[in-house]
Short mmCIF file of C-alpha atoms in Angstrom, two decimals:
data_model
loop_
_atom_site.label_atom_id
_atom_site.label_comp_id
_atom_site.label_asym_id
_atom_site.label_seq_id
_atom_site.Cartn_x
_atom_site.Cartn_y
_atom_site.Cartn_z
CA ASP A 136 30.44 -3.55 31.37
CA GLN A 137 32.94 -6.16 32.55
CA GLN A 138 36.25 -5.09 31.03
CA VAL A 139 38.23 -7.89 32.69
CA LYS A 140 36.73 -11.35 32.65
CA GLN A 141 37.66 -14.58 34.33
CA ASN A 142 35.21 -17.04 32.85
CA SER A 143 36.09 -20.01 35.02
CA PRO A 144 34.78 -19.52 38.56
CA SER A 145 36.62 -22.59 39.80
CA LEU A 146 39.35 -25.04 38.88
CA SER A 147 40.56 -28.27 40.48
CA VAL A 148 44.01 -29.66 39.77
CA GLN A 149 45.99 -32.58 41.11
CA GLU A 150 49.09 -31.77 43.14
CA GLY A 151 52.20 -31.68 40.96
CA ARG A 152 50.28 -30.96 37.76
CA ILE A 153 49.99 -27.65 35.93
CA SER A 154 47.30 -25.11 36.84
CA ILE A 155 46.24 -22.70 34.09
CA LEU A 156 44.08 -19.72 35.00
CA ASN A 157 42.71 -17.53 32.23
CA CYS A 158 41.74 -13.89 31.92
CA ASP A 159 40.27 -11.93 29.01
CA TYR A 160 40.02 -8.18 28.62
CA THR A 161 38.31 -5.81 26.25
CA ASN A 162 40.03 -2.44 26.68
CA SER A 163 43.09 -1.81 24.51
CA MET A 164 44.17 1.00 26.87
CA PHE A 165 45.28 -1.46 29.54
CA ASP A 166 49.08 -1.33 29.70
CA TYR A 167 49.90 -3.56 32.64
CA PHE A 168 48.41 -6.72 34.08
CA LEU A 169 48.70 -8.23 37.54
CA TRP A 170 47.68 -11.44 39.26
CA TYR A 171 46.70 -11.49 42.92
CA LYS A 172 46.10 -14.43 45.22
CA LYS A 173 43.54 -14.29 47.99
CA TYR A 174 43.15 -16.60 50.96
CA PRO A 175 39.94 -16.55 53.04
CA ALA A 176 39.68 -13.67 55.52
CA GLU A 177 42.79 -12.01 54.05
CA GLY A 178 43.32 -9.26 51.53
CA PRO A 179 44.65 -10.07 48.05
CA THR A 180 48.42 -10.39 47.77
CA PHE A 181 50.41 -9.60 44.67
CA LEU A 182 51.71 -12.61 42.78
CA ILE A 183 53.13 -11.66 39.39
CA SER A 184 52.70 -9.02 36.72
CA ILE A 185 53.41 -8.33 33.06
CA SER A 186 53.74 -5.22 30.96
CA SER A 187 51.71 -4.99 27.76
CA ILE A 188 54.94 -4.77 25.75
CA LYS A 189 55.97 -8.27 26.82
CA ASP A 190 54.47 -11.66 26.15
CA LYS A 191 55.86 -13.66 29.05
CA ASN A 192 57.06 -13.16 32.59
CA GLU A 193 58.31 -15.91 34.85
CA ASP A 194 58.88 -16.03 38.59
CA GLY A 195 59.69 -19.42 40.05
CA ARG A 196 56.69 -21.72 39.63
CA PHE A 197 54.55 -18.90 38.24
CA THR A 198 54.50 -17.75 34.62
CA VAL A 199 52.16 -15.24 33.05
CA PHE A 200 51.59 -15.21 29.30
CA LEU A 201 50.07 -12.29 27.42
CA ASN A 202 48.48 -12.57 23.97
CA LYS A 203 47.78 -8.97 23.10
CA SER A 204 46.10 -9.66 19.77
CA ALA A 205 43.61 -11.98 21.48
CA LYS A 206 43.36 -9.73 24.57
CA HIS A 207 44.04 -12.76 26.68
CA LEU A 208 46.40 -13.60 29.50
CA SER A 209 46.99 -16.73 31.47
CA LEU A 210 48.73 -17.70 34.68
CA HIS A 211 50.56 -21.02 34.77
CA ILE A 212 51.52 -22.65 38.05
CA VAL A 213 53.94 -25.55 37.73
CA PRO A 214 54.02 -27.71 39.75
CA SER A 215 50.84 -26.98 41.65
CA GLN A 216 50.95 -27.37 45.42
CA PRO A 217 48.14 -27.64 48.00
CA GLY A 218 49.21 -24.25 49.41
CA ASP A 219 48.31 -22.69 46.06
CA SER A 220 44.63 -23.31 46.80
CA ALA A 221 43.12 -19.81 46.85
CA VAL A 222 41.11 -17.38 44.76
CA TYR A 223 43.14 -15.77 41.97
CA PHE A 224 42.25 -12.35 40.60
CA CYS A 225 43.43 -10.89 37.34
CA ALA A 226 43.75 -7.08 37.34
CA ALA A 227 44.44 -4.64 34.52
CA LYS A 228 45.92 -1.15 34.83
CA MET A 229 45.17 1.86 32.70
CA ALA A 230 46.29 5.47 32.88
CA THR A 231 43.59 7.98 33.74
CA SER A 232 43.49 11.64 34.82
CA GLY A 233 47.20 11.88 35.60
CA THR A 234 47.23 8.67 37.58
CA TYR A 235 46.17 5.08 36.94
CA LYS A 236 43.41 2.74 37.99
CA TYR A 237 42.92 -0.99 38.21
CA ILE A 238 40.04 -3.12 37.00
CA PHE A 239 39.69 -6.56 38.59
CA GLY A 240 38.19 -9.74 37.24
CA THR A 241 35.70 -11.80 39.24
CA GLY A 242 38.28 -14.36 40.34
CA THR A 243 38.92 -18.07 39.88
CA ARG A 244 38.94 -20.39 42.87
CA LEU A 245 41.78 -22.88 42.51
CA LYS A 246 41.75 -26.09 44.49
CA VAL A 247 44.89 -28.23 44.41
CA LEU A 248 44.14 -31.77 45.44
CA ALA A 249 46.77 -33.70 47.41
CA GLU B 633 57.75 -3.27 56.86
CA ALA B 634 54.29 -3.07 58.39
CA GLY B 635 51.41 -3.85 56.06
CA VAL B 636 48.15 -2.03 55.46
CA ALA B 637 46.07 -1.94 58.62
CA GLN B 638 42.28 -1.90 58.67
CA SER B 639 39.72 -1.84 61.44
CA PRO B 640 37.32 -3.16 62.41
CA ARG B 641 37.65 -6.61 60.84
CA TYR B 642 33.96 -7.36 61.11
CA LYS B 643 30.87 -5.21 61.57
CA ILE B 644 27.18 -6.05 61.72
CA ILE B 645 24.66 -3.21 61.56
CA GLU B 646 21.01 -2.75 60.77
CA LYS B 647 19.89 -0.98 57.63
CA ARG B 648 19.69 2.79 57.92
CA GLN B 649 22.45 2.82 60.54
CA SER B 650 25.83 4.39 59.89
CA VAL B 651 29.27 2.78 59.94
CA ALA B 652 32.87 3.89 59.54
CA PHE B 653 35.97 2.00 58.48
CA TRP B 654 39.55 3.00 59.11
CA CYS B 655 42.68 2.34 57.06
CA ASN B 656 46.35 3.04 57.68
CA PRO B 657 48.45 2.47 54.55
CA ILE B 658 52.06 1.45 54.29
CA SER B 659 54.31 4.28 55.38
CA GLY B 660 55.32 6.50 52.50
CA HIS B 661 52.68 5.22 50.07
CA ALA B 662 51.11 8.20 48.39
CA THR B 663 48.20 6.41 46.74
CA LEU B 664 45.35 4.90 48.76
CA TYR B 665 42.40 2.96 47.40
CA TRP B 666 39.09 1.82 48.86
CA TYR B 667 37.47 -1.16 47.16
CA GLN B 668 34.15 -2.89 47.68
CA GLN B 669 34.10 -6.63 47.13
CA ILE B 670 30.70 -8.25 47.01
CA LEU B 671 30.61 -12.03 47.42
CA GLY B 672 31.49 -13.77 44.17
CA GLN B 673 32.79 -10.62 42.50
CA GLY B 674 36.14 -8.93 42.11
CA PRO B 675 37.13 -5.80 44.03
CA LYS B 676 35.44 -2.67 42.68
CA LEU B 677 37.16 0.68 43.16
CA LEU B 678 35.13 3.14 45.24
CA ILE B 679 37.63 5.95 45.67
CA GLN B 680 41.30 6.63 45.03
CA PHE B 681 43.42 9.23 46.84
CA GLN B 682 46.76 10.65 45.76
CA ASN B 683 48.20 12.03 48.99
CA ASN B 684 45.13 13.77 50.47
CA GLY B 685 43.46 14.61 47.17
CA VAL B 686 40.76 12.56 45.44
CA VAL B 687 41.74 11.42 41.93
CA ASP B 688 38.82 9.07 41.23
CA ASP B 689 35.51 8.71 43.02
CA SER B 690 33.37 7.99 39.97
CA GLN B 691 31.94 4.78 41.45
CA LEU B 692 31.37 6.06 44.96
CA PRO B 693 27.63 6.36 45.81
CA LYS B 694 28.01 9.87 47.08
CA ASP B 695 24.50 10.09 48.49
CA ARG B 696 25.49 7.64 51.23
CA PHE B 697 29.24 7.03 51.06
CA SER B 698 31.97 9.48 52.01
CA ALA B 699 35.71 9.16 52.47
CA GLU B 700 38.53 11.35 53.60
CA ARG B 701 42.28 11.12 53.89
CA LEU B 702 43.46 13.83 56.18
CA LYS B 703 47.15 14.72 56.14
CA GLY B 704 47.70 12.25 53.32
CA VAL B 705 48.14 9.27 55.64
CA ASP B 706 45.28 7.26 57.11
CA SER B 707 41.78 7.29 55.74
CA THR B 708 38.19 6.68 56.80
CA LEU B 709 35.28 5.45 54.71
CA LYS B 710 31.77 6.10 56.00
CA ILE B 711 28.37 4.78 54.98
CA GLN B 712 25.28 6.65 56.12
CA PRO B 713 22.61 5.32 55.94
CA ALA B 714 23.51 1.72 55.13
CA LYS B 715 21.44 -0.45 52.81
CA LEU B 716 21.21 -4.22 52.60
CA GLU B 717 23.16 -4.19 49.32
CA ASP B 718 26.14 -2.59 51.09
CA SER B 719 26.95 -5.97 52.65
CA ALA B 720 30.44 -6.69 51.34
CA VAL B 721 34.11 -6.75 52.23
CA TYR B 722 35.67 -3.30 52.15
CA LEU B 723 39.31 -3.45 51.17
CA CYS B 724 41.87 -0.73 51.57
CA ALA B 725 45.04 -0.80 49.46
CA SER B 726 48.04 1.43 49.00
CA SER B 727 50.80 1.78 46.47
CA SER B 728 53.95 3.84 46.15
CA GLY B 729 53.43 4.33 42.45
CA VAL B 730 57.13 4.89 42.12
CA SER B 731 59.01 1.69 41.35
CA SER B 732 56.20 -0.74 40.71
CA TYR B 733 52.48 -0.98 40.11
CA GLU B 734 51.79 -3.41 42.91
CA GLN B 735 49.01 -2.64 45.31
CA TYR B 736 49.26 -3.79 48.91
CA PHE B 737 45.96 -4.76 50.45
CA GLY B 738 44.79 -4.76 54.02
CA PRO B 739 42.81 -7.71 55.43
CA GLY B 740 39.49 -5.98 54.77
CA THR B 741 36.40 -5.22 56.83
CA ARG B 742 33.46 -7.58 56.38
CA LEU B 743 30.23 -5.59 56.69
CA THR B 744 26.89 -7.28 57.15
CA VAL B 745 23.78 -5.12 56.93
CA THR B 746 20.63 -6.75 58.31
#
């Protein structure tokens, strides 16, 4: 049961253009969403997050949009740069047993072409 | 601030052998996570510690996997005996759980079981 889905395994974008990475979820109990970036041979690093009570969060070139009714979020990168080439994971947080846990999507490999 | 440390970075063993991974989280982080990431998939939570207590080990194959976090600081994850399907990257992460929901990941240990 994949509660967090990233249906596009890969995406190629020209440098300077917009990159849009999508993520869908099924569990209404998720209350916080995070995006992580992963380079080869490194662990994931936190990029940006959004609370379920908001619909947009922006940090420099990165913006995350949340459509709660559609259970969909997206990460926009504008403008895209070659250094953004990495695997991007969407993660969702839910409270459980006095703490919280995270469910990760399968990732989208972004390639920004120079 | 030092990041999450993991060792070894790479390990190759034969099936039915045993292996152990070590993780030292960021100082002061109460919550520690072990994830398994199989090629082409997102990280899957194996076990979560709050200080030195286990709060979630529902996806840990307890017949072969074990983990401990003595003194609420560093942690070890052991596999005994290993199977071919255990080939994956094992990621350790920590979080303070106080001011944000970010997880900080170590570089991971790539395990190959032959």
